[in-house]
Short mmCIF file of C-alpha atoms and ligand atoms in Angstrom, two decimals:
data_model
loop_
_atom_site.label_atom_id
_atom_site.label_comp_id
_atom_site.label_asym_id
_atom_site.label_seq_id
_atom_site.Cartn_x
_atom_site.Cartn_y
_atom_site.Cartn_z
CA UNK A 1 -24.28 -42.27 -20.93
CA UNK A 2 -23.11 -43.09 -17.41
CA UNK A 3 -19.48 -43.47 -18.71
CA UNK A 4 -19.74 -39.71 -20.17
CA UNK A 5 -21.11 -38.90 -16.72
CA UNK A 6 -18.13 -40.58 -14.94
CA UNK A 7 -15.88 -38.56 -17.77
CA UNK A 8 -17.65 -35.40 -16.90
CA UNK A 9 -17.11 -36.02 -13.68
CA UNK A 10 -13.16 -36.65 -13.91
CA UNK A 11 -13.48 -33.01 -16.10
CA UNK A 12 -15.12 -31.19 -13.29
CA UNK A 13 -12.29 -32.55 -10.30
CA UNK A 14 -9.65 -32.05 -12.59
CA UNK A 15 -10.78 -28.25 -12.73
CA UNK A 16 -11.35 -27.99 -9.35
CA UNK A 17 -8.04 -29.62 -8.63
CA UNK A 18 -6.44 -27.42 -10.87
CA UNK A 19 -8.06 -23.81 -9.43
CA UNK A 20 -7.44 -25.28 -5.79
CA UNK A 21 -3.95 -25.99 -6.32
CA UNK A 22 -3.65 -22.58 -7.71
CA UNK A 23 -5.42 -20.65 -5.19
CA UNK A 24 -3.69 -22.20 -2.10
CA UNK A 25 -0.47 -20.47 -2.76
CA UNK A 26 -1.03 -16.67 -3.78
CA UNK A 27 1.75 -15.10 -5.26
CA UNK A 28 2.89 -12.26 -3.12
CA UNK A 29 5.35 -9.32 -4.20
CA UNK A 30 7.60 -7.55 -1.80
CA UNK A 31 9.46 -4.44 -2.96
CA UNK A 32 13.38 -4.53 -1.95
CA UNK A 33 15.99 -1.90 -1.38
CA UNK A 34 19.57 -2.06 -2.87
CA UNK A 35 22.38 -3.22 -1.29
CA UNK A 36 25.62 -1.00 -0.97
CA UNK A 37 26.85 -2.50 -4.30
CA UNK A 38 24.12 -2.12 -6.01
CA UNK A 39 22.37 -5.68 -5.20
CA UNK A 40 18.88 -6.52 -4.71
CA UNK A 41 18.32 -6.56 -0.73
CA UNK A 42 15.54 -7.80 1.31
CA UNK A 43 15.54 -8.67 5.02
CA UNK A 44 14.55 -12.67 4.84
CA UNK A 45 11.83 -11.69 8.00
CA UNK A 46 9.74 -10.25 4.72
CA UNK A 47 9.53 -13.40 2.86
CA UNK A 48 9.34 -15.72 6.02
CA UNK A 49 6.15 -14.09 7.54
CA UNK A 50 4.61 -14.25 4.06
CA UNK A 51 5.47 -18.10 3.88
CA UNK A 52 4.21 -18.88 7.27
CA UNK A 53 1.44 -16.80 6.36
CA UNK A 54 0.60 -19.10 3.26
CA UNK A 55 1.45 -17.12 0.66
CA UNK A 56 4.63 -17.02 -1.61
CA UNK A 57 7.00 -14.40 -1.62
CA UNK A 58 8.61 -12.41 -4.70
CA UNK A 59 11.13 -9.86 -3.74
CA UNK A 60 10.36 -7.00 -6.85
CA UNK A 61 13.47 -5.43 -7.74
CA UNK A 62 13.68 -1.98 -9.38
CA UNK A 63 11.22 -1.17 -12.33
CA UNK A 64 11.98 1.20 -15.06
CA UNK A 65 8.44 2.62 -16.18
CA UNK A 66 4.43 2.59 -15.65
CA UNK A 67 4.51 -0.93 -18.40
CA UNK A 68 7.10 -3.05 -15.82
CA UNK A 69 5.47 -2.00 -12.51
CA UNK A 70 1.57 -2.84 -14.60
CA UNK A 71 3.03 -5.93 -15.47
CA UNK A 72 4.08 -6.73 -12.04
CA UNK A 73 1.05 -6.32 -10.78
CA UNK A 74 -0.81 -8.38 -12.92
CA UNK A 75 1.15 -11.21 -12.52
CA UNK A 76 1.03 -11.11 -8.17
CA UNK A 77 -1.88 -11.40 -6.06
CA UNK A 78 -1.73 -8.80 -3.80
CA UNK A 79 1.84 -6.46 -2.76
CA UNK A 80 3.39 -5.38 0.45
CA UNK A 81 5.70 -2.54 0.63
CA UNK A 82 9.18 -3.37 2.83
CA UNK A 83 11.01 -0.73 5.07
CA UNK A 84 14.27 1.13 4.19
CA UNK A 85 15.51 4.70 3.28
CA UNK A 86 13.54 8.21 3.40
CA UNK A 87 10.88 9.13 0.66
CA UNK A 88 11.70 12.15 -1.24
CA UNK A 89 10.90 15.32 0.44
CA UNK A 90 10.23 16.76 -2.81
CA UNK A 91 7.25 14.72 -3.41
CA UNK A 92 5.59 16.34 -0.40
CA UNK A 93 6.76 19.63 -1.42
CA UNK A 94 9.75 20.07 1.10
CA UNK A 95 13.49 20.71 1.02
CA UNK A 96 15.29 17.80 2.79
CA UNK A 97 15.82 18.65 6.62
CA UNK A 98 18.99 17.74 7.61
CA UNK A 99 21.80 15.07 7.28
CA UNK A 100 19.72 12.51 8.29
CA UNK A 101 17.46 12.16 5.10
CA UNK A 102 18.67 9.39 3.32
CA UNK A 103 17.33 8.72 -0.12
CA UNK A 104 18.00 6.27 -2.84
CA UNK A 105 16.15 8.39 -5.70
CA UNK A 106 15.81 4.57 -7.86
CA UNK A 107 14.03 3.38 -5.44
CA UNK A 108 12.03 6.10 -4.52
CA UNK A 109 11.46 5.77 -8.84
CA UNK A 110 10.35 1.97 -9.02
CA UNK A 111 8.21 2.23 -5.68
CA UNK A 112 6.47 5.17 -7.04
CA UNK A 113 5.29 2.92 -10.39
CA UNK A 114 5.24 -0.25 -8.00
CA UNK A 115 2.22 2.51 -5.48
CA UNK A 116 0.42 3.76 -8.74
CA UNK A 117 0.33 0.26 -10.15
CA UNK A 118 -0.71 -1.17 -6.87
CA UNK A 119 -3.69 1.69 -6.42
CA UNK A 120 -4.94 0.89 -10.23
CA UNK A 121 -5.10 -2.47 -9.75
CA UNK A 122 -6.79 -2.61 -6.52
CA UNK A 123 -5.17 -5.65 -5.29
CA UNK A 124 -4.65 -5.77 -1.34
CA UNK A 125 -1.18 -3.88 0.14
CA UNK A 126 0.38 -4.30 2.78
CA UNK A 127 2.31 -1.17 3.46
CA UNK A 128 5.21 -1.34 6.18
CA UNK A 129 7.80 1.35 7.51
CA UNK A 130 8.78 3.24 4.70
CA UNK A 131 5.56 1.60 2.88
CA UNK A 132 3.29 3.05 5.19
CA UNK A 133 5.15 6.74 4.50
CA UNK A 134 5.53 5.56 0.66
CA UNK A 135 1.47 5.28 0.55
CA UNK A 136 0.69 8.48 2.47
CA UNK A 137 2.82 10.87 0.22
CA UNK A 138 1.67 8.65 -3.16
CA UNK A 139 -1.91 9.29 -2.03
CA UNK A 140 -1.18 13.18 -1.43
CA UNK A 141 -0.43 13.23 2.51
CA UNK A 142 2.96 14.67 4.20
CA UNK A 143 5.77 13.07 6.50
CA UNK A 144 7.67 14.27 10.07
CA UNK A 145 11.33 14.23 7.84
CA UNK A 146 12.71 13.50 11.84
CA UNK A 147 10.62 12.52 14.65
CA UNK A 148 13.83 14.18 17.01
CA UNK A 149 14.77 17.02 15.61
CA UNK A 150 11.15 18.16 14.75
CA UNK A 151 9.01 16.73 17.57
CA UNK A 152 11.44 15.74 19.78
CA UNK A 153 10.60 12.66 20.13
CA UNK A 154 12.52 9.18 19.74
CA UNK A 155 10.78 6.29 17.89
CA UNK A 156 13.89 4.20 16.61
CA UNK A 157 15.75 1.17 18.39
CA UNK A 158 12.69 1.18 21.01
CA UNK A 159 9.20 -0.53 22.38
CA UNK A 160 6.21 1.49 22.94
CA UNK A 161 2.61 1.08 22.83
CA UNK A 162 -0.25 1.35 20.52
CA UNK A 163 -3.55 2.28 20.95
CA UNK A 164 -6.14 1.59 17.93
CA UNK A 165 -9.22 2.80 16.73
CA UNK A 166 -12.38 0.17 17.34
CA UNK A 167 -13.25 0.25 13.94
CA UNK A 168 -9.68 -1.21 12.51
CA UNK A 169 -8.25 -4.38 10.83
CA UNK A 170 -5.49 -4.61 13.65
CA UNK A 171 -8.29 -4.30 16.41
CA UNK A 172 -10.49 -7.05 14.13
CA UNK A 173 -7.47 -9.40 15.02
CA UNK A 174 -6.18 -8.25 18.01
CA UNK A 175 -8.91 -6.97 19.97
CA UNK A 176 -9.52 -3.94 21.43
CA UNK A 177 -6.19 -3.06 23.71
CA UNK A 178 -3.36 -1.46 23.26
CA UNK A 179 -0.42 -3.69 21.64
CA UNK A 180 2.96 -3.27 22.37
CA UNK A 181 5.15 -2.89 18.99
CA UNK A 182 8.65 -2.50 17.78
CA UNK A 183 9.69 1.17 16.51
CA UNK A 184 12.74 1.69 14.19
CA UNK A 185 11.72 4.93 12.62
CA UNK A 186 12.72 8.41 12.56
CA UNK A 187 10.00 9.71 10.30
CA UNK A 188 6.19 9.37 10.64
CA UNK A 189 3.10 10.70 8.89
CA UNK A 190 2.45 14.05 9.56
CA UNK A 191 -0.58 15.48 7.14
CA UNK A 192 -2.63 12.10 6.47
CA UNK A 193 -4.03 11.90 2.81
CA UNK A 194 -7.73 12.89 2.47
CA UNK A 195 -8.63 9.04 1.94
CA UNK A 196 -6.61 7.34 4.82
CA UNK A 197 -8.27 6.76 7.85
CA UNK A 198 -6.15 6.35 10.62
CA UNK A 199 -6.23 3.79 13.33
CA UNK A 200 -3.21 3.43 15.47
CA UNK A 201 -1.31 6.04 17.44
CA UNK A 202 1.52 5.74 20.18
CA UNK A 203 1.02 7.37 23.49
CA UNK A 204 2.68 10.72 22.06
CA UNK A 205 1.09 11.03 19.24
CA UNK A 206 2.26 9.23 16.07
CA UNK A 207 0.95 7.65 13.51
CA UNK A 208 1.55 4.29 13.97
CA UNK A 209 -1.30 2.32 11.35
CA UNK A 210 -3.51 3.77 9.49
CA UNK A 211 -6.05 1.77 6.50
CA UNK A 212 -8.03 2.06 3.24
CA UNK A 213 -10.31 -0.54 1.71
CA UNK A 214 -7.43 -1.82 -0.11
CA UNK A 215 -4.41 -0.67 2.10
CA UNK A 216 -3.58 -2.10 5.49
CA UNK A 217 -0.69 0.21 6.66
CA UNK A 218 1.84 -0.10 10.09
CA UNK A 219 4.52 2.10 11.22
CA UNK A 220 6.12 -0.48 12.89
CA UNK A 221 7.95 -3.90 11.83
CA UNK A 222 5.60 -7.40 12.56
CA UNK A 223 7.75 -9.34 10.36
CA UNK A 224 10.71 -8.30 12.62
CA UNK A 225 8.60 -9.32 16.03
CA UNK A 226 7.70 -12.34 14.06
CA UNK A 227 10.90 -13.49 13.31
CA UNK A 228 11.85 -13.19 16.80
CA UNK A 229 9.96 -15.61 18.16
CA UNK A 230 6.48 -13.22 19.14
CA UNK A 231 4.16 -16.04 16.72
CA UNK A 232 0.86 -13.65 17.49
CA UNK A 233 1.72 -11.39 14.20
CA UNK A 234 1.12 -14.65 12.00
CA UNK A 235 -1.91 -13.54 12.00
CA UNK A 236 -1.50 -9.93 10.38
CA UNK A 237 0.12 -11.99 7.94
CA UNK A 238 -2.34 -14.36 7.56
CA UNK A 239 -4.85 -11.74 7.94
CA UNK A 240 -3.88 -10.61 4.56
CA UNK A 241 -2.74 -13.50 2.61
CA UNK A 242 -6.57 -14.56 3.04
CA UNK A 243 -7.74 -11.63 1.20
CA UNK A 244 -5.65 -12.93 -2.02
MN1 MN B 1 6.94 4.04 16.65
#
């Protein structure tokens, strides 16, 4: 009897053992842009911040159809969508704007499954840059195609402030002030989708993080700030490798 409790016992810390050691690490996906020769390319920054963050990084390279990006998403724990070219203005109904559109219509293809795979699923994104415009459009909202040349109003290779809402995951782990914040962008949401609540703008006006339930969403780059040395965005990483 007290040897099949002692047995039972080894069963039970084996099992615990076993879900522990598979729970510490959650498997995070990152979606990637190509290179000029077609490679798959990720800035490292991505990859690092989700390490430090406790989490491990896959970088997702292009999928092909709805079966891939479902499959993806089964096999990670939650998915954060990386910076990069111009969303289709098609999807949102528009011509492109000028020369300084650029799209990479693959991509736009695989991070379209990668969003609708993501939203089914209802795993936690993190959506950054491009991800954050990538979300808005998937979940029926518009984008500012260029910040200058429609607003007049400069948001890339700059610093500016951020003010957020009370009620907001960056104000849960920042507090309530403003934050100061990279900006390399030259598009922004313009018509937010009906089920995005918005919670960061700069001083003139942009969208600069905005949230769902499942989504957290910036504008600007923490996994660039983090890289260089600013440590306080561990803990938007951290923030949501603990939801995983
Ligand atoms: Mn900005």
């Amino acid at each position: 009897m007290a040897s099949n409790k002692i047995f039972a016992a080894f069963i039970i810390a084996g099992a615990v053992f076993a879900a522990c050691s598979r729970n510490n690490y959650p498997l995070v996906g990152i979606s990637c842009s190509r290179s000029s020769y077609g490679g798959t390319e990720l800035p490292a920054t991505y990859t690092e911040a989700i390490s430090r963050a406790g989490g491990v990084p896959l970088v997702i390279p292009t999928v092909h159809d709805e079966a891939q990006a479902a499959a993806v998403l089964d096999a990670i724990d939650g998915i954060v969508f990386s910076g990069g070219e111009d969303v289709n203005p098609a999807w949102y109904g528009e011509e492109v704007l000028n020369e300084t559109v650029e799209i990479d219509s693959l991509r736009d293809r695989s991070d379209s499954l990668l969003a609708r795979a993501a939203l089914a699923s209802g795993k936690p994104v993190l959506a950054i840059c491009r991800g954050s415009q990538l979300m808005n459009v998937i979940l029926g909202g518009s984008l500012y195609q260029d910040l200058p040349s429609q607003k007049g109003l400069v948001h890339s290779g700059v610093t500016h402030k951020i003010g957020l809402s009370g009620d907001s995951a960056l104000s849960r782990i920042y507090g309530p002030d403003s934050l100061e914040v990279n900006s390399l962008h030259h598009q922004a949401v313009k018509d937010p989708a009906p089920s995005i609540r918005i919670t960061a703008r700069s001083a003139d006006g942009v969208v600069e993080a905005w949230e769902t339930p499942q989504i957290i969403a910036v504008q600007f780059h923490p996994e660039k700030m983090l890289a260089a040395g600013d440590d306080d965005w561990l803990a938007l990483f951290r923030a949501f490798v603990d939801r995983l």
